[in-house]
mmCIF file of C-alpha atoms and ligand atoms in Angstrom:
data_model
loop_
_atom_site.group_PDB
_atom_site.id
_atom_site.type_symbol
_atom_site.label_atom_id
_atom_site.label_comp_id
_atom_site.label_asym_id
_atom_site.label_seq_id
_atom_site.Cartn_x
_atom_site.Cartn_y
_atom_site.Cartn_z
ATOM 1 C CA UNK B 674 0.000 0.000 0.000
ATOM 2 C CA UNK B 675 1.583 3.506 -1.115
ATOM 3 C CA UNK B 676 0.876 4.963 2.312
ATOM 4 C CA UNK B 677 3.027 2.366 3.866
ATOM 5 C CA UNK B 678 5.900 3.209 2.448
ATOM 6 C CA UNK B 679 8.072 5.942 2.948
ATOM 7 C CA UNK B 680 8.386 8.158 -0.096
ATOM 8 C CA UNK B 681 10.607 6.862 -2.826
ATOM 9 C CA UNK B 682 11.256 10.392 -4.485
ATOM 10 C CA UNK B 683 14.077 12.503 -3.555
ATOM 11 C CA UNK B 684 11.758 15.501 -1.692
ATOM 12 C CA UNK B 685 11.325 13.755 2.172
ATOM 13 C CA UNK B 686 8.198 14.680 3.670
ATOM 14 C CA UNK B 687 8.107 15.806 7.456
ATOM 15 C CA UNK B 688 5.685 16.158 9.793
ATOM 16 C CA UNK B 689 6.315 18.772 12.384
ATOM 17 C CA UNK B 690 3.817 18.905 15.999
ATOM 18 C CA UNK B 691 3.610 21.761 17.510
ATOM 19 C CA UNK B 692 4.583 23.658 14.269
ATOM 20 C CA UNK B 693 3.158 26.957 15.503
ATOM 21 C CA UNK B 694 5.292 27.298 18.468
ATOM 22 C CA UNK B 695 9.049 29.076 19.513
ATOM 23 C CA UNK B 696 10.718 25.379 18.435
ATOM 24 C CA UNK B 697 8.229 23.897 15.788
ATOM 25 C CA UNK B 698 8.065 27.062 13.350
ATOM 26 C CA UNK B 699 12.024 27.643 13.788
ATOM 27 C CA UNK B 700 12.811 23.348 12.567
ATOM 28 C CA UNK B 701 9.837 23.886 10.159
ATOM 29 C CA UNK B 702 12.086 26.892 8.497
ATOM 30 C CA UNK B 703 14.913 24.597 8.365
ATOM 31 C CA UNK B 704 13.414 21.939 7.062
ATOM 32 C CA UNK B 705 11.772 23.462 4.215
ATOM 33 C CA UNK B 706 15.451 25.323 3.595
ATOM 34 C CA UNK B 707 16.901 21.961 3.575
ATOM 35 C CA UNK B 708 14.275 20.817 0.594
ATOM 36 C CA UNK B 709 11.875 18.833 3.108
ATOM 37 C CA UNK B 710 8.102 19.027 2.180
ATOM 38 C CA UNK B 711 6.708 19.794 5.734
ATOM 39 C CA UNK B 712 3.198 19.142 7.109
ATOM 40 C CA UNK B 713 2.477 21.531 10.207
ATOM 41 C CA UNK B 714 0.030 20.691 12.992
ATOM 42 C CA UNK B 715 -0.901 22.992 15.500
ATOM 43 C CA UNK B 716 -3.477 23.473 17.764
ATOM 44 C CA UNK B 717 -2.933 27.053 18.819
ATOM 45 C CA UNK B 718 -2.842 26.407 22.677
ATOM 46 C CA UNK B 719 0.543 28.170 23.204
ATOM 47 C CA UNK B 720 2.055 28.295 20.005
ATOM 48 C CA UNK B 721 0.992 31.543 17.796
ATOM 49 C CA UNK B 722 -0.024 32.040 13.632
ATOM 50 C CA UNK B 723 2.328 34.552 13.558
ATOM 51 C CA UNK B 724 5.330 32.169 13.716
ATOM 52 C CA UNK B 725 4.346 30.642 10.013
ATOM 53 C CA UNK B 726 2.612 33.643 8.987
ATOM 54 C CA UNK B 727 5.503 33.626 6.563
ATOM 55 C CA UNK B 728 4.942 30.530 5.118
ATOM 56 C CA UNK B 729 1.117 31.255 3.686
ATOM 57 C CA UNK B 730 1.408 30.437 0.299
ATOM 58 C CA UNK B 731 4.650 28.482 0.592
ATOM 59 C CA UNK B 732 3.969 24.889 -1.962
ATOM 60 C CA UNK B 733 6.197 22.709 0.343
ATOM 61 C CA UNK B 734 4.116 23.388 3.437
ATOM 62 C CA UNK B 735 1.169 22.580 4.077
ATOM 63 C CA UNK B 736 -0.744 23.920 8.126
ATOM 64 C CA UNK B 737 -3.362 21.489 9.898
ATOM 65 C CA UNK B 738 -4.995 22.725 12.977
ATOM 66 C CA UNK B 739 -5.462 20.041 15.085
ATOM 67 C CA UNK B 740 -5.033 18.801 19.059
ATOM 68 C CA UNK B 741 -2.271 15.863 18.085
ATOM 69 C CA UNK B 742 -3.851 14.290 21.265
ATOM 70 C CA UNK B 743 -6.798 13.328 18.521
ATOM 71 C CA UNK B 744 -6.615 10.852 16.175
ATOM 72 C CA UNK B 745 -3.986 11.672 13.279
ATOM 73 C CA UNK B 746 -4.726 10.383 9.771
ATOM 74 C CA UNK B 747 -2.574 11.749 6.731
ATOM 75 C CA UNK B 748 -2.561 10.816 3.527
ATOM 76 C CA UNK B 749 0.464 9.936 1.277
ATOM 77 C CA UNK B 750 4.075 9.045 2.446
ATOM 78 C CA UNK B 751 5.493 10.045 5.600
ATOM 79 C CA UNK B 752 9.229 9.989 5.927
ATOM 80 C CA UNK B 753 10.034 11.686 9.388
ATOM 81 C CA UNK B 754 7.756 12.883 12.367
ATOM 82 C CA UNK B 755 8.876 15.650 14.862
ATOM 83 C CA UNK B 756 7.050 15.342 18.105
ATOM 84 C CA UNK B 757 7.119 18.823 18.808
ATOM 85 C CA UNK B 758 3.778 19.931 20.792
ATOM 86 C CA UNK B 759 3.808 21.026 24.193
ATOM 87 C CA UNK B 760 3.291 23.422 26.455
ATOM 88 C CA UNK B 761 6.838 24.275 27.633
ATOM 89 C CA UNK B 762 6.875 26.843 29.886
ATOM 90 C CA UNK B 763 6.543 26.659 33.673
ATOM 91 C CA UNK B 764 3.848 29.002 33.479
ATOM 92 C CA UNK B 765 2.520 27.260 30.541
ATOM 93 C CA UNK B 766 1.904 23.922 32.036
ATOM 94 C CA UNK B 767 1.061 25.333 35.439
ATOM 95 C CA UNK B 768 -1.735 27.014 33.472
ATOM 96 C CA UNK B 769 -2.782 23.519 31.284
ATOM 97 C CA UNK B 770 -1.251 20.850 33.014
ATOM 98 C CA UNK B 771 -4.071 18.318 31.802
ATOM 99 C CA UNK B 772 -3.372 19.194 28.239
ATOM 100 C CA UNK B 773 0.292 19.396 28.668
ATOM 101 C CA UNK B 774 -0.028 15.581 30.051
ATOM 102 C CA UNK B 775 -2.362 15.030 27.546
ATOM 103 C CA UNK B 776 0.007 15.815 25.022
ATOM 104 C CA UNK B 777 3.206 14.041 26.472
ATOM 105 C CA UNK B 778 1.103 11.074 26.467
ATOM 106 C CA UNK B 779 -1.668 10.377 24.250
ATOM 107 C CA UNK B 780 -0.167 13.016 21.602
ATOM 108 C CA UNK B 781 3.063 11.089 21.818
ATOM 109 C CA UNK B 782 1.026 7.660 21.196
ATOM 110 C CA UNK B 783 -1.089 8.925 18.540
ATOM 111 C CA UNK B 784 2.045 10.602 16.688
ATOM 112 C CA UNK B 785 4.011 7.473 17.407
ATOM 113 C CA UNK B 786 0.919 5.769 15.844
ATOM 114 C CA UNK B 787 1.261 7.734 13.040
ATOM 115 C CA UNK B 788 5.260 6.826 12.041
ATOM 116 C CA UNK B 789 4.646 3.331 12.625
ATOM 117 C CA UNK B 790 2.187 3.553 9.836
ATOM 118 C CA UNK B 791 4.087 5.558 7.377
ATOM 119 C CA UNK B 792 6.909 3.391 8.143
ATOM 120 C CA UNK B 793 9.020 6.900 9.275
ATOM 121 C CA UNK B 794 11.643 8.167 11.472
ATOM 122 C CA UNK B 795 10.061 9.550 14.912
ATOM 123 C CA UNK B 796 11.881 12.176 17.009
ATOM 124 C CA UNK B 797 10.577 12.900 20.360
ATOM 125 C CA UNK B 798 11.409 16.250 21.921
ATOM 126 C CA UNK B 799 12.341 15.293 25.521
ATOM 127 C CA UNK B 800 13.650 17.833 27.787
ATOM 128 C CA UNK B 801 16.272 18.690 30.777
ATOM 129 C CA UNK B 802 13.127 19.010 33.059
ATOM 130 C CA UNK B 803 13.465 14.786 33.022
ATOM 131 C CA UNK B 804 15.965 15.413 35.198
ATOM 132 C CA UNK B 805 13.964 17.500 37.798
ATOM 133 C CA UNK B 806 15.707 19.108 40.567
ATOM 134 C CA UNK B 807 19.266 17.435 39.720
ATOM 135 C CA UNK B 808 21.031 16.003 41.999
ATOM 136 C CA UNK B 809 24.021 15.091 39.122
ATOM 137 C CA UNK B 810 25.837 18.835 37.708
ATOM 138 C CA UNK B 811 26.316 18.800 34.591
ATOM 139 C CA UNK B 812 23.780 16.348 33.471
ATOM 140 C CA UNK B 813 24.225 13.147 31.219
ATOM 141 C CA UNK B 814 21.876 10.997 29.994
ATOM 142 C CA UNK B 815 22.723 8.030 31.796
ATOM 143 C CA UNK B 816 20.896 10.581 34.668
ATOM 144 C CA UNK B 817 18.142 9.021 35.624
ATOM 145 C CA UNK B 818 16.645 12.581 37.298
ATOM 146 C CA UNK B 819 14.977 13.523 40.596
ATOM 147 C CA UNK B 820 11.589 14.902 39.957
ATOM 148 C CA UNK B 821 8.351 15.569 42.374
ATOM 149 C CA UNK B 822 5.728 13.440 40.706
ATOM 150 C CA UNK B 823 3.181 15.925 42.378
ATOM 151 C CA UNK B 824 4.423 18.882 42.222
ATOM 152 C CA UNK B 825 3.346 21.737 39.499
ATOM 153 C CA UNK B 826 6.177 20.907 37.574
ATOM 154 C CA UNK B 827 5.646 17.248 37.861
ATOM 155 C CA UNK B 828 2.542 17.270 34.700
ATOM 156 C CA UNK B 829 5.549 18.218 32.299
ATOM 157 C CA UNK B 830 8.497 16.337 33.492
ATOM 158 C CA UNK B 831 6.354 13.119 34.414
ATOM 159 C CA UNK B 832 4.436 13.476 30.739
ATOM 160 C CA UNK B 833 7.907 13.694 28.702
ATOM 161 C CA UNK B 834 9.263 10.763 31.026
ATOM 162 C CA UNK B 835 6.399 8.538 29.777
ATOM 163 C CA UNK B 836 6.954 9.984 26.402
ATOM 164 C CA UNK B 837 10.177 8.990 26.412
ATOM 165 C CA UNK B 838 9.298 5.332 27.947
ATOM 166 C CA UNK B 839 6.753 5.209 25.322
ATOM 167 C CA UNK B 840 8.933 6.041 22.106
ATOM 168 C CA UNK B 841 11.558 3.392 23.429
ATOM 169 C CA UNK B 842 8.687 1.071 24.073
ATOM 170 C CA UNK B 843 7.990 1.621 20.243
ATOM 171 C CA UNK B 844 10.864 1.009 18.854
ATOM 172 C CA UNK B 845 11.530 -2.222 20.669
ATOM 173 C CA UNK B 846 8.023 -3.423 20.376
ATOM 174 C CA UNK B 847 7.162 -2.352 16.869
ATOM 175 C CA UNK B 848 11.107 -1.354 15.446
ATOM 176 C CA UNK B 849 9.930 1.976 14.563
ATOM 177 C CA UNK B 850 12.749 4.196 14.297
ATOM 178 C CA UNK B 851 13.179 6.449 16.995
ATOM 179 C CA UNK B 852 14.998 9.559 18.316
ATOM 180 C CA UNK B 853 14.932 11.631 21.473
ATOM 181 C CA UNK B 854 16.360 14.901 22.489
ATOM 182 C CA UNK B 855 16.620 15.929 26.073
ATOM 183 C CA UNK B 856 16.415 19.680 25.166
ATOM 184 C CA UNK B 857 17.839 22.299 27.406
ATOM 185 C CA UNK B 858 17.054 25.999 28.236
ATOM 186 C CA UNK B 859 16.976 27.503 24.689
ATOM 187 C CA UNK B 860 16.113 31.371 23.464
ATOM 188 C CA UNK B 861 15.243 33.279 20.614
ATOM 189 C CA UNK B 862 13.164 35.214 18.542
ATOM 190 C CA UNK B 863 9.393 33.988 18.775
ATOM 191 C CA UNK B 864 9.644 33.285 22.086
ATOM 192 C CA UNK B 865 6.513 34.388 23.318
ATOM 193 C CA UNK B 866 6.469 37.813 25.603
ATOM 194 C CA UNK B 867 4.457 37.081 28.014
ATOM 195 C CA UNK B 868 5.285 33.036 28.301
ATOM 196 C CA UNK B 869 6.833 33.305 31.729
ATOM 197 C CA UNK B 870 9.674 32.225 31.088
ATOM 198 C CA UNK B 871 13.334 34.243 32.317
ATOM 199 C CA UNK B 872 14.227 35.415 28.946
ATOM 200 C CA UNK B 873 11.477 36.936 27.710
ATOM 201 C CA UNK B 874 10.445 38.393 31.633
ATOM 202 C CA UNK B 875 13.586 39.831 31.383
ATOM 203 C CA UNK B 876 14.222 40.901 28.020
ATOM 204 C CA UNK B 877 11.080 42.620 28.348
ATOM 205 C CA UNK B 878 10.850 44.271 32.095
ATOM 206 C CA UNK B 879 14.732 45.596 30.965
ATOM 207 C CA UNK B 880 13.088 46.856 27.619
ATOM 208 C CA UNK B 881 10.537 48.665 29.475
ATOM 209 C CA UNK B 882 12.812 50.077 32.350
ATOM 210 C CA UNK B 883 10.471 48.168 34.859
ATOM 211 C CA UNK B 884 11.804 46.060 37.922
ATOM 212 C CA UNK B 885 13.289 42.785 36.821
ATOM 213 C CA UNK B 886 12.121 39.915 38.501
ATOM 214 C CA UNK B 887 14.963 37.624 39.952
ATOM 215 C CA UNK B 888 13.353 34.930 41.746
ATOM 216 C CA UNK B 889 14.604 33.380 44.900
ATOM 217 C CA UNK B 890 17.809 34.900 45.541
ATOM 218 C CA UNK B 891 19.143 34.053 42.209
ATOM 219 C CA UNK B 892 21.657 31.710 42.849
ATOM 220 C CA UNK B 893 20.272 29.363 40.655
ATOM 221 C CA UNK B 894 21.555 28.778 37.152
ATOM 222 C CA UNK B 895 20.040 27.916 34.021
ATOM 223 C CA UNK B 896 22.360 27.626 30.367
ATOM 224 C CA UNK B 897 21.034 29.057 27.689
ATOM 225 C CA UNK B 898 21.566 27.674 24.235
ATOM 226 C CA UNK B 899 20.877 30.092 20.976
ATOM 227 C CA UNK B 900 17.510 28.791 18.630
ATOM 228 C CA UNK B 901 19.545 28.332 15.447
ATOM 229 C CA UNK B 902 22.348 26.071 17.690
ATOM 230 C CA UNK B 903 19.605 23.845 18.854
ATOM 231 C CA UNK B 904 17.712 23.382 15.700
ATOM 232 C CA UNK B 905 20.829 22.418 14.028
ATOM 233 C CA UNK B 906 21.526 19.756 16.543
ATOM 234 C CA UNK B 907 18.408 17.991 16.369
ATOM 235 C CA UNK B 908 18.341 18.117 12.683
ATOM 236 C CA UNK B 909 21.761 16.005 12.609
ATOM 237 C CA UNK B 910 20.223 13.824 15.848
ATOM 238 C CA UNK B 911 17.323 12.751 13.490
ATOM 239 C CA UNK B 912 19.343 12.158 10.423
ATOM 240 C CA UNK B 913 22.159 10.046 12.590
ATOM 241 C CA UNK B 914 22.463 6.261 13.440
ATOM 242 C CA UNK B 915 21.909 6.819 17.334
ATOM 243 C CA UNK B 916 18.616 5.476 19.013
ATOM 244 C CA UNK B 917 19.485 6.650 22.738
ATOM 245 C CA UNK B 918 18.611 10.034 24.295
ATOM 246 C CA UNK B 919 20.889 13.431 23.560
ATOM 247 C CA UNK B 920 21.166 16.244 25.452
ATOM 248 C CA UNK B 921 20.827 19.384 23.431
ATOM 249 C CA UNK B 922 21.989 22.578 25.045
ATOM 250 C CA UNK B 923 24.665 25.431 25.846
ATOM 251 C CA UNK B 924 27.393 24.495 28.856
ATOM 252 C CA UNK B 925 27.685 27.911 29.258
ATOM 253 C CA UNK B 926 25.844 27.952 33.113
ATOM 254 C CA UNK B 927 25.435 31.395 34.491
ATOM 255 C CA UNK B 928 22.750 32.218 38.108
ATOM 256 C CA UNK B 929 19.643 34.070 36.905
ATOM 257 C CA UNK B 930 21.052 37.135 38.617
ATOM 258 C CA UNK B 931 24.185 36.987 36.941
ATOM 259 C CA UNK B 932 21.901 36.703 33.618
ATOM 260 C CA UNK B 933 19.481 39.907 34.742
ATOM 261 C CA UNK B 934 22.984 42.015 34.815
ATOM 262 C CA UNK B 935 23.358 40.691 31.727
ATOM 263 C CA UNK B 936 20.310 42.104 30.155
ATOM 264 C CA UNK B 937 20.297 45.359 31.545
ATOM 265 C CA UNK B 938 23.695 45.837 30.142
ATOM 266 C CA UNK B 939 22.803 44.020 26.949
ATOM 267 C CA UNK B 940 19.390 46.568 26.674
ATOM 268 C CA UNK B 941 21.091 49.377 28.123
ATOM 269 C CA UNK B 942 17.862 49.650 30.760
ATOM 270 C CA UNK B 943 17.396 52.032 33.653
ATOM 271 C CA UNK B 944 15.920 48.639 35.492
ATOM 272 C CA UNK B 945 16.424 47.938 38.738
ATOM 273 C CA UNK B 946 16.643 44.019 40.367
ATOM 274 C CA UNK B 947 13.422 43.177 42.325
ATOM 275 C CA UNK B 948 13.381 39.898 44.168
ATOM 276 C CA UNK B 949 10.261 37.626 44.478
ATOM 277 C CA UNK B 950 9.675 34.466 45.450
ATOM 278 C CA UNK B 951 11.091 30.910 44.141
ATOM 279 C CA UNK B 952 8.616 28.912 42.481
ATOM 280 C CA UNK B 953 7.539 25.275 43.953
ATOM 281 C CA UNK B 954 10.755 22.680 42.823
ATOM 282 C CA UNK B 955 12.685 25.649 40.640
ATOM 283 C CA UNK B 956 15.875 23.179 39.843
ATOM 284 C CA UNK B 957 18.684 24.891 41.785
ATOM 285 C CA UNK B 958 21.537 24.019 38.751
ATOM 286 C CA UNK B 959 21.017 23.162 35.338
ATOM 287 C CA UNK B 960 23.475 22.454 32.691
ATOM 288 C CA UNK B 961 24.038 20.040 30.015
ATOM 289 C CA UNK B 962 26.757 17.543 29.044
ATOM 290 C CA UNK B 963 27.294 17.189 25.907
ATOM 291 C CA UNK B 964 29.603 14.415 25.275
ATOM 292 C CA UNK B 965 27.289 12.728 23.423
ATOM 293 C CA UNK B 966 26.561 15.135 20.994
ATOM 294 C CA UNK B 967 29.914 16.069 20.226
ATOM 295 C CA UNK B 968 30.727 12.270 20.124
ATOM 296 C CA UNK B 969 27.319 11.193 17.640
ATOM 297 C CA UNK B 970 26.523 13.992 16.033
ATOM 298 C CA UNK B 971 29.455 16.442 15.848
ATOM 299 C CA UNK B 972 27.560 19.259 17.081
ATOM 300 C CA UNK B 973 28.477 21.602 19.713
ATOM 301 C CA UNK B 974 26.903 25.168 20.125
ATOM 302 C CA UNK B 975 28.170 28.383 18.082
ATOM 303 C CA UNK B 976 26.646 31.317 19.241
ATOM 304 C CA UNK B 977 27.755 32.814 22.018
ATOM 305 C CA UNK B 978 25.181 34.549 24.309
ATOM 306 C CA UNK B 979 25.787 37.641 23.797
ATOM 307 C CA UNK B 980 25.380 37.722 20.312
ATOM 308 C CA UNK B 981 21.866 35.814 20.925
ATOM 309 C CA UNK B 982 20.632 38.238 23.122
ATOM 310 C CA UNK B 983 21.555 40.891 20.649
ATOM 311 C CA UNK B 984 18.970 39.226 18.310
ATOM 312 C CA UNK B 985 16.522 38.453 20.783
ATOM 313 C CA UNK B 986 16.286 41.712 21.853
ATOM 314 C CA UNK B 987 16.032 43.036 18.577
ATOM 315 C CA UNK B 988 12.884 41.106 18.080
ATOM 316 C CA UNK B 989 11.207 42.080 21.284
ATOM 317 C CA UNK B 990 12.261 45.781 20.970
ATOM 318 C CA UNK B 991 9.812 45.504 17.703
ATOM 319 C CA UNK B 992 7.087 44.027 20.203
ATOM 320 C CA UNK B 993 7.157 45.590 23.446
HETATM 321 N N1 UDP G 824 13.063 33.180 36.698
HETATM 322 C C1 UDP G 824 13.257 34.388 37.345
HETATM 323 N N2 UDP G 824 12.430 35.428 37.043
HETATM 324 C C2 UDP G 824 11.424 35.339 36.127
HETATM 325 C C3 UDP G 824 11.218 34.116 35.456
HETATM 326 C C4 UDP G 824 12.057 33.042 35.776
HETATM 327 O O1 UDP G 824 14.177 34.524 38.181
HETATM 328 O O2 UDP G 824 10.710 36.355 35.927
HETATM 329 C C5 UDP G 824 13.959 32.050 37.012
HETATM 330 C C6 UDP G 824 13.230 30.771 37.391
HETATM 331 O O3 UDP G 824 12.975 30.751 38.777
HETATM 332 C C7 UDP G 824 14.235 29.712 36.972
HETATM 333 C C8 UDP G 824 14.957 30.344 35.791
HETATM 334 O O4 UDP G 824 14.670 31.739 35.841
HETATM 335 O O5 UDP G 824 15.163 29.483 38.000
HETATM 336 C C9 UDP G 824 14.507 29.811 34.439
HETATM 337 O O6 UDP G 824 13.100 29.851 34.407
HETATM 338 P P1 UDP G 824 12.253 29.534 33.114
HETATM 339 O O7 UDP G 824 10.830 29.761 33.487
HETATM 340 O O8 UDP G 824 12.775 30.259 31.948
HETATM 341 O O9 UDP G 824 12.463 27.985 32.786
HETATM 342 P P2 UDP G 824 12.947 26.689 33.592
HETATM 343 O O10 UDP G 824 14.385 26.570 33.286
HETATM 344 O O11 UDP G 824 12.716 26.876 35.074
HETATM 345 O O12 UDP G 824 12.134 25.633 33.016
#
């Protein structure tokens, strides 16, 4: 049967979840620049039209609206699926946290479903939150992670652990070929303003010379990997030989108040530091080791954070 296979001419056909959002729309561009044809599903929940608005009346893609928790049916040849959707900011999934288990779990059966069919190449996006509150610094992926199943973080990092469980249970059960990337703290243009999350709360209190929120005391650390970097790494993930879980992400650790002096310098902002409250089971250290994808995929990050930020902020100066 034709849908079985996987397409036989030389323009591969992806499907990208979550194609609408900060991640999805930024591999979708890729994609289509490296001659895939790309079918985009979205559902809208946090991801935004404006991230593809520049793709309307682009041949090679093609936009369906749809909760990926649903039933998925496509016709024609499939050759790769990107497992994309999902709420992925704290406030996010503190907002959603049925859909955002929803998604990790039935979304990741229905799109695993879905390559098994079309006979493609699955890639799960995974995540550092696996790892919960570490209690390993830096973090490999033999780390098996120390989350708080019932905690507000725990409908994120519980639903990506089962998706993860799931995709391997796939592949050994049915041999479909899998992928997953554990990805870390990553920034860029389309992030959304208001998603909660440090870089764009900073980026734009700084922009707007209002107090910027540290929380805690800011001793924590995050490492923050540039969009293009990331993109590029997962892209050579799913085209490698390597089945196992990859950690995707910038070494470069820095404490969240270290990275608010940051952006006032970067924005040249009259903004003071105001300090509120850490959120329930905020990971106290977070960075990633990369051995792996050095090792398997020859990929290590390029673009330095300041030179990030100095596109970031370009692209929320135009929205603030
Ligand atoms: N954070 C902060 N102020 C903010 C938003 C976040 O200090 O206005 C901190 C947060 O407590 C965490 C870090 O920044 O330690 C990164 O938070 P984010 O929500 O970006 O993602 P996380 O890495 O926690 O998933």
């Amino acid at each position: 049967m034709p849908s079985r296979t996987r397409s036989s001419t030389s323009v591969p056909t992806s499907v990208v979840t979550g194609a609408a959002g900060f991640l999805g729309s930024h591999l979708t561009d890729l994609l289509l620049a490296r001659g895939h044809r790309v079918i985009g599903i979205d559902n809208f929940i946090t991801g935004t039209v404006d991230n593809i608005a520049h793709l309307a009346g682009n041949r090679n893609f093609k936009f369906i609206e749809q909760d990926v928790t649903e039933f998925l049916f496509l016709d024609g040849p499939v050759d790769f699926v990107w497992h994309f959707a999902s709420p992925a900011s704290p406030v996010d999934y503190l907002n959603f946290p049925i859909q955002t288990l929803k998604v990790g779990s039935l979304g990741t059966h229905k799109t695993l479903g879905l390559a098994m069919e079309k006979r493609a190449r699955f890639l799960l996006a995974s995540t550092s939150e696996i790892y919960g509150d570490p209690l390993v610094h830096p973090q490999p992926e033999e780390y098996w992670g120390n989350v708080n199943t019932i905690g507000p973080r725990g409908c994120y990092d519980e639903a990506k652990r089962f998706a993860e469980s799931l995709t391997m249970a796939y592949h050994r059960q049915h041999g479909v070929e899998t992928r997953i990337v554990r990805i870390f703290n990553t920034y860029g243009p389309r992030m959304r303003l208001h998603d909660g999350r440090v870089v764009p709360a900073f980026i734009s209190q700084a922009l707007k010379h209002r107090p910027i929120t540290v929380f805690g005391r800011g001793t924590q650390t995050r490492s923050f990997c540039y969009v293009s970097d990331l993109i590029e790494g997962i892209y050579r993930l799913m085209m490698s030989g390597y089945g196992l879980p990859v950690n995707i992400g910038n070494p470069t650790e820095l404490t969240m108040l270290q990275f608010a002096e940051q952006i006032i310098r970067a924005t040249g902002s009259r903004s003071r530091i105001t300090f509120k409250p850490l959120p329930q089971d905020d990971p106290k250290q977070r960075r990633p080791d990369i051995t792996k994808a050095r090792k398997y995929l020859k990929w290590h990050p390029e673009v330095p954070l300041a030179q990030g930020l100095r596109e970031t902020i370009k692209y929320f100066r135009s929205r603030v």
